[in-house]
Tab-separated table of C-alpha atoms and ligand atoms in Angstrom:
chain	number	residue	atom	x	y	z
A	1	UNK	CA	0.000	0.000	0.000
A	2	UNK	CA	1.391	3.422	-0.891
A	3	UNK	CA	2.191	6.088	1.671
A	4	UNK	CA	-0.316	8.358	-0.065
A	5	UNK	CA	-3.105	5.820	0.446
A	6	UNK	CA	-2.048	5.271	4.030
A	7	UNK	CA	-1.499	8.831	5.205
A	8	UNK	CA	-2.934	11.529	2.885
A	9	UNK	CA	-5.962	13.146	4.470
A	10	UNK	CA	-7.361	16.669	4.253
A	11	UNK	CA	-8.118	17.973	7.722
A	12	UNK	CA	-9.489	21.303	8.932
A	13	UNK	CA	-7.099	24.177	8.280
A	14	UNK	CA	-4.977	22.374	5.689
A	15	UNK	CA	-5.173	25.178	3.118
A	16	UNK	CA	-4.307	27.722	5.835
A	17	UNK	CA	-1.235	25.706	6.806
A	18	UNK	CA	-0.116	25.526	3.170
A	19	UNK	CA	-0.610	29.290	2.809
A	20	UNK	CA	1.299	29.908	5.999
A	21	UNK	CA	4.211	27.700	4.937
A	22	UNK	CA	4.412	29.654	1.691
A	23	UNK	CA	4.304	32.932	3.635
A	24	UNK	CA	7.182	31.752	5.846
A	25	UNK	CA	9.237	30.866	2.754
A	26	UNK	CA	8.440	34.166	1.041
A	27	UNK	CA	9.463	36.072	4.133
A	28	UNK	CA	12.642	33.974	4.424
A	29	UNK	CA	13.620	34.678	0.806
A	30	UNK	CA	12.884	38.406	1.180
A	31	UNK	CA	14.873	38.782	4.380
A	32	UNK	CA	17.923	36.819	3.180
A	33	UNK	CA	18.386	37.576	-0.524
A	34	UNK	CA	21.045	35.316	-2.036
A	35	UNK	CA	21.971	33.991	1.391
A	36	UNK	CA	19.479	31.238	2.083
A	37	UNK	CA	19.440	27.530	1.352
A	38	UNK	CA	16.988	24.708	1.922
A	39	UNK	CA	18.964	21.927	3.604
A	40	UNK	CA	16.969	18.995	2.295
A	41	UNK	CA	17.197	15.492	3.700
A	42	UNK	CA	15.137	14.407	0.665
A	43	UNK	CA	12.467	13.142	3.095
A	44	UNK	CA	8.752	13.715	2.536
A	45	UNK	CA	8.629	17.068	4.347
A	46	UNK	CA	11.620	18.405	2.449
A	47	UNK	CA	10.163	17.330	-0.876
A	48	UNK	CA	7.058	19.400	-0.036
A	49	UNK	CA	9.229	22.427	0.710
A	50	UNK	CA	11.231	22.000	-2.503
A	51	UNK	CA	7.935	21.843	-4.408
A	52	UNK	CA	6.753	25.090	-2.778
A	53	UNK	CA	10.064	26.796	-3.578
A	54	UNK	CA	9.955	25.645	-7.209
A	55	UNK	CA	6.226	26.236	-7.731
A	56	UNK	CA	6.505	29.823	-6.501
A	57	UNK	CA	9.967	30.439	-7.999
A	58	UNK	CA	11.391	31.548	-4.693
A	59	UNK	CA	15.094	32.530	-4.691
A	60	UNK	CA	16.124	29.841	-2.201
A	61	UNK	CA	18.977	27.458	-3.071
A	62	UNK	CA	18.566	23.705	-2.548
A	63	UNK	CA	21.365	21.772	-0.829
A	64	UNK	CA	21.688	18.230	0.467
A	65	UNK	CA	24.211	16.113	2.344
A	66	UNK	CA	25.470	13.026	0.544
A	67	UNK	CA	26.820	11.195	3.571
A	68	UNK	CA	27.979	8.240	1.513
A	69	UNK	CA	25.585	6.033	3.500
A	70	UNK	CA	22.265	6.914	1.896
A	71	UNK	CA	19.891	4.384	0.358
A	72	UNK	CA	19.951	4.298	-3.448
A	73	UNK	CA	16.267	5.328	-3.376
A	74	UNK	CA	17.215	8.502	-1.497
A	75	UNK	CA	20.113	9.415	-3.776
A	76	UNK	CA	17.880	8.932	-6.827
A	77	UNK	CA	15.762	11.889	-5.691
A	78	UNK	CA	18.577	14.332	-6.494
A	79	UNK	CA	18.337	13.907	-10.295
A	80	UNK	CA	14.556	13.547	-9.902
A	81	UNK	CA	14.353	17.043	-8.367
A	82	UNK	CA	16.597	18.482	-11.049
A	83	UNK	CA	14.529	16.894	-13.826
A	84	UNK	CA	11.137	17.766	-12.362
A	85	UNK	CA	11.832	21.344	-11.331
A	86	UNK	CA	14.848	22.406	-13.376
A	87	UNK	CA	16.661	23.322	-10.154
A	88	UNK	CA	20.285	22.576	-9.337
A	89	UNK	CA	20.799	20.645	-6.105
A	90	UNK	CA	24.031	21.465	-4.293
A	91	UNK	CA	25.529	18.200	-3.001
A	92	UNK	CA	27.903	18.297	-0.025
A	93	UNK	CA	30.019	15.228	0.731
A	94	UNK	CA	32.172	14.514	3.789
A	95	UNK	CA	35.930	15.056	3.647
A	96	UNK	CA	37.261	11.835	2.134
A	97	UNK	CA	40.308	11.644	4.428
A	98	UNK	CA	38.201	12.060	7.565
A	99	UNK	CA	35.917	9.189	6.552
A	100	UNK	CA	38.837	6.899	5.691
A	101	UNK	CA	40.585	7.636	8.985
A	102	UNK	CA	37.410	7.142	11.042
A	103	UNK	CA	36.463	3.858	9.386
A	104	UNK	CA	40.018	2.531	9.537
A	105	UNK	CA	40.177	3.245	13.253
A	106	UNK	CA	36.614	2.359	14.319
A	107	UNK	CA	35.205	0.058	11.656
A	108	UNK	CA	32.208	0.279	9.305
A	109	UNK	CA	29.728	-0.431	12.115
A	110	UNK	CA	31.117	1.963	14.712
A	111	UNK	CA	27.774	3.784	15.011
A	112	UNK	CA	26.360	0.763	16.858
A	113	UNK	CA	29.232	0.591	19.363
A	114	UNK	CA	28.577	3.768	21.361
A	115	UNK	CA	26.694	7.056	21.216
A	116	UNK	CA	30.046	8.857	21.090
A	117	UNK	CA	31.149	6.975	17.988
A	118	UNK	CA	27.731	7.405	16.387
A	119	UNK	CA	27.918	11.146	17.002
A	120	UNK	CA	31.480	11.237	15.661
A	121	UNK	CA	30.270	9.578	12.472
A	122	UNK	CA	27.459	12.155	12.204
A	123	UNK	CA	29.967	14.950	12.823
A	124	UNK	CA	32.162	13.796	9.946
A	125	UNK	CA	29.462	12.819	7.486
A	126	UNK	CA	26.830	15.459	8.285
A	127	UNK	CA	27.894	18.343	10.502
A	128	UNK	CA	31.107	19.297	8.722
A	129	UNK	CA	29.508	19.180	5.241
A	130	UNK	CA	26.521	21.146	6.594
A	131	UNK	CA	28.864	23.808	7.926
A	132	UNK	CA	30.242	24.173	4.377
A	133	UNK	CA	26.714	24.420	2.977
A	134	UNK	CA	25.901	27.212	5.436
A	135	UNK	CA	29.186	29.064	5.641
A	136	UNK	CA	28.257	31.842	3.207
A	137	UNK	CA	24.623	31.904	4.237
A	138	UNK	CA	22.648	33.820	6.855
A	139	UNK	CA	19.612	31.541	6.862
A	140	UNK	CA	18.432	28.027	6.090
A	141	UNK	CA	15.184	26.144	5.703
A	142	UNK	CA	14.362	22.767	7.223
A	143	UNK	CA	11.424	20.352	7.230
A	144	UNK	CA	11.186	20.046	11.007
A	145	UNK	CA	7.695	19.550	12.429
A	146	UNK	CA	6.504	19.671	16.026
A	147	UNK	CA	4.790	16.326	15.670
A	148	UNK	CA	8.009	14.463	14.779
A	149	UNK	CA	9.148	13.867	18.354
A	150	UNK	CA	8.899	15.210	21.887
A	151	UNK	CA	12.197	17.039	21.348
A	152	UNK	CA	10.686	18.870	18.398
A	153	UNK	CA	7.408	19.714	20.129
A	154	UNK	CA	8.261	23.403	20.424
A	155	UNK	CA	9.775	23.990	16.977
A	156	UNK	CA	9.105	27.589	15.904
A	157	UNK	CA	8.470	28.824	12.366
A	158	UNK	CA	11.753	30.672	12.629
A	159	UNK	CA	14.504	30.560	15.209
A	160	UNK	CA	18.177	31.286	15.581
A	161	UNK	CA	20.577	28.366	15.376
A	162	UNK	CA	23.654	28.088	17.580
A	163	UNK	CA	25.670	30.156	15.050
A	164	UNK	CA	23.141	32.995	14.956
A	165	UNK	CA	21.753	32.092	11.551
A	166	UNK	CA	17.996	32.144	11.086
A	167	UNK	CA	16.479	28.729	10.611
A	168	UNK	CA	13.040	28.657	9.013
A	169	UNK	CA	10.743	25.682	9.665
A	170	UNK	CA	7.734	26.374	7.446
A	171	UNK	CA	6.051	23.040	8.207
A	172	UNK	CA	6.369	23.377	11.991
A	173	UNK	CA	2.619	22.984	12.538
A	174	UNK	CA	1.947	20.417	9.795
A	175	UNK	CA	0.737	16.916	10.555
A	176	UNK	CA	1.953	13.795	8.766
A	177	UNK	CA	-1.462	13.709	7.028
A	178	UNK	CA	-0.872	17.283	5.784
A	179	UNK	CA	2.498	16.310	4.304
A	180	UNK	CA	0.972	13.452	2.340
A	181	UNK	CA	-2.113	15.433	1.370
A	182	UNK	CA	0.195	18.007	-0.225
A	183	UNK	CA	2.298	15.314	-1.927
A	184	UNK	CA	-0.842	13.675	-3.321
A	185	UNK	CA	-2.380	16.975	-4.452
A	186	UNK	CA	0.716	18.133	-6.324
A	187	UNK	CA	2.199	14.791	-7.463
A	188	UNK	CA	5.408	15.584	-5.588
A	189	UNK	CA	8.164	12.984	-6.142
A	190	UNK	CA	8.983	11.089	-2.978
A	191	UNK	CA	11.221	8.352	-1.646
A	192	UNK	CA	9.619	4.931	-2.335
A	193	UNK	CA	10.932	3.780	1.061
A	194	UNK	CA	8.033	5.760	2.537
A	195	UNK	CA	5.789	3.111	0.969
A	196	UNK	CA	7.613	0.509	3.074
A	197	UNK	CA	6.906	2.061	6.506
A	198	UNK	CA	10.003	4.245	6.691
A	199	UNK	CA	8.568	7.574	7.934
A	200	UNK	CA	11.924	9.214	8.709
A	201	UNK	CA	14.750	8.323	6.338
A	202	UNK	CA	18.413	8.962	7.052
A	203	UNK	CA	21.545	6.923	6.418
A	204	UNK	CA	20.914	3.260	5.607
A	205	UNK	CA	22.662	1.768	8.681
A	206	UNK	CA	20.721	4.093	10.988
A	207	UNK	CA	17.213	3.838	9.538
A	208	UNK	CA	14.655	1.047	9.710
A	209	UNK	CA	10.972	0.540	9.025
A	210	UNK	CA	8.572	1.002	11.954
A	211	UNK	CA	5.537	-0.979	13.045
A	212	UNK	CA	2.008	0.382	13.385
A	213	UNK	CA	1.766	2.425	16.577
A	214	UNK	CA	5.492	3.027	16.953
A	215	UNK	CA	6.758	6.564	17.492
A	216	UNK	CA	7.524	8.556	14.329
A	217	UNK	CA	11.290	8.661	14.858
A	218	UNK	CA	11.598	5.205	16.372
A	219	UNK	CA	13.083	4.042	13.073
A	220	UNK	CA	16.127	6.276	13.589
A	221	UNK	CA	19.015	5.181	15.870
A	222	UNK	CA	16.585	2.712	17.422
A	223	UNK	CA	19.261	1.169	19.628
A	224	UNK	CA	19.764	4.464	21.517
A	225	UNK	CA	17.737	6.095	24.302
A	226	UNK	CA	15.135	8.598	23.128
A	227	UNK	CA	17.003	11.662	24.408
A	228	UNK	CA	20.082	10.961	22.266
A	229	UNK	CA	18.224	10.734	18.962
A	230	UNK	CA	19.471	13.793	17.130
A	231	UNK	CA	22.551	14.101	14.981
A	232	UNK	CA	23.408	17.665	16.007
A	233	UNK	CA	22.090	19.324	12.842
A	234	UNK	CA	19.310	21.002	14.775
A	235	UNK	CA	20.574	22.862	17.820
A	236	UNK	CA	17.805	25.062	19.173
A	237	UNK	CA	18.152	28.812	19.481
A	238	UNK	CA	15.699	31.603	20.229
A	239	UNK	CA	12.394	31.856	18.386
A	240	UNK	CA	12.332	34.746	15.927
A	241	UNK	CA	8.682	34.535	14.930
A	242	UNK	CA	7.524	38.084	14.343
A	243	UNK	CA	4.174	39.310	15.601
A	244	UNK	CA	2.863	39.489	12.017
A	245	UNK	CA	3.910	35.916	11.494
A	246	UNK	CA	2.486	34.771	14.770
A	247	UNK	CA	-0.882	36.377	14.060
A	248	UNK	CA	-1.188	34.300	10.918
A	249	UNK	CA	0.164	31.232	12.570
A	250	UNK	CA	-1.732	31.556	15.813
A	251	UNK	CA	-4.946	29.994	14.566
A	252	UNK	CA	-3.368	26.631	14.037
A	253	UNK	CA	-0.168	26.571	16.098
B	1	SF4	S1	23.205	8.702	10.603
B	1	SF4	FE1	24.503	6.873	10.978
B	1	SF4	S2	25.729	6.507	9.113
B	1	SF4	FE2	24.779	8.566	8.982
B	1	SF4	S3	26.356	9.939	9.669
B	1	SF4	FE3	25.105	9.456	11.491
B	1	SF4	S4	26.013	7.611	12.436
B	1	SF4	FE4	26.943	7.860	10.394
């Protein structure tokens, strides 16, 4: 059964949430001309955001992290985006020497050995390439939603990251049903792994399918305690939602 059949559902306020997400992106592009990038994980939420950016021709670059550990189905979305939307996707890879040294010292399966080694792997394969993606930018866009986990329950539509950049989260108040309703309505390309009960897709060794009733992010780093389940990409800062933004958002936050 496809993810669209399973999850897409139009609920009250859906059109308002779509309009608000677009408003957040328009504001983001206007406030950070030439200095903003969507850091896409190529997951369902990020595909929605890329579609909004392309559909409304917003001047927001698209960048992704090729960790070297992604599923083939995930990597295939890069040319799919370029073909569908005519947009270039910036691809950031880890420093080759750092990966070789880490694997030589700790092995291919080091992420299962300790949280420290797992976080070191994420630092090499994700955080350092992300820092290159963001180094000339003052803002970025993510697909974070409050519903994704307890840790993300207070995600704001815009906030400062730990480096003082503005991070925009236009889907902060979207439900999983909203994401799939948008994908269905606009025929957005998506990762076929979502059809196999992978709600949250990261690197292949660190992602698994979930069972009915399991928590949304329980398929990520499932061998670790709940509190450790972030890779360090999303370090919270202060909310920067403006009053104008909040007034629009308030009805469904
Ligand atoms: S998610 Fe797993 S494979 Fe990917 S960078 Fe982190 S530890 Fe390494």
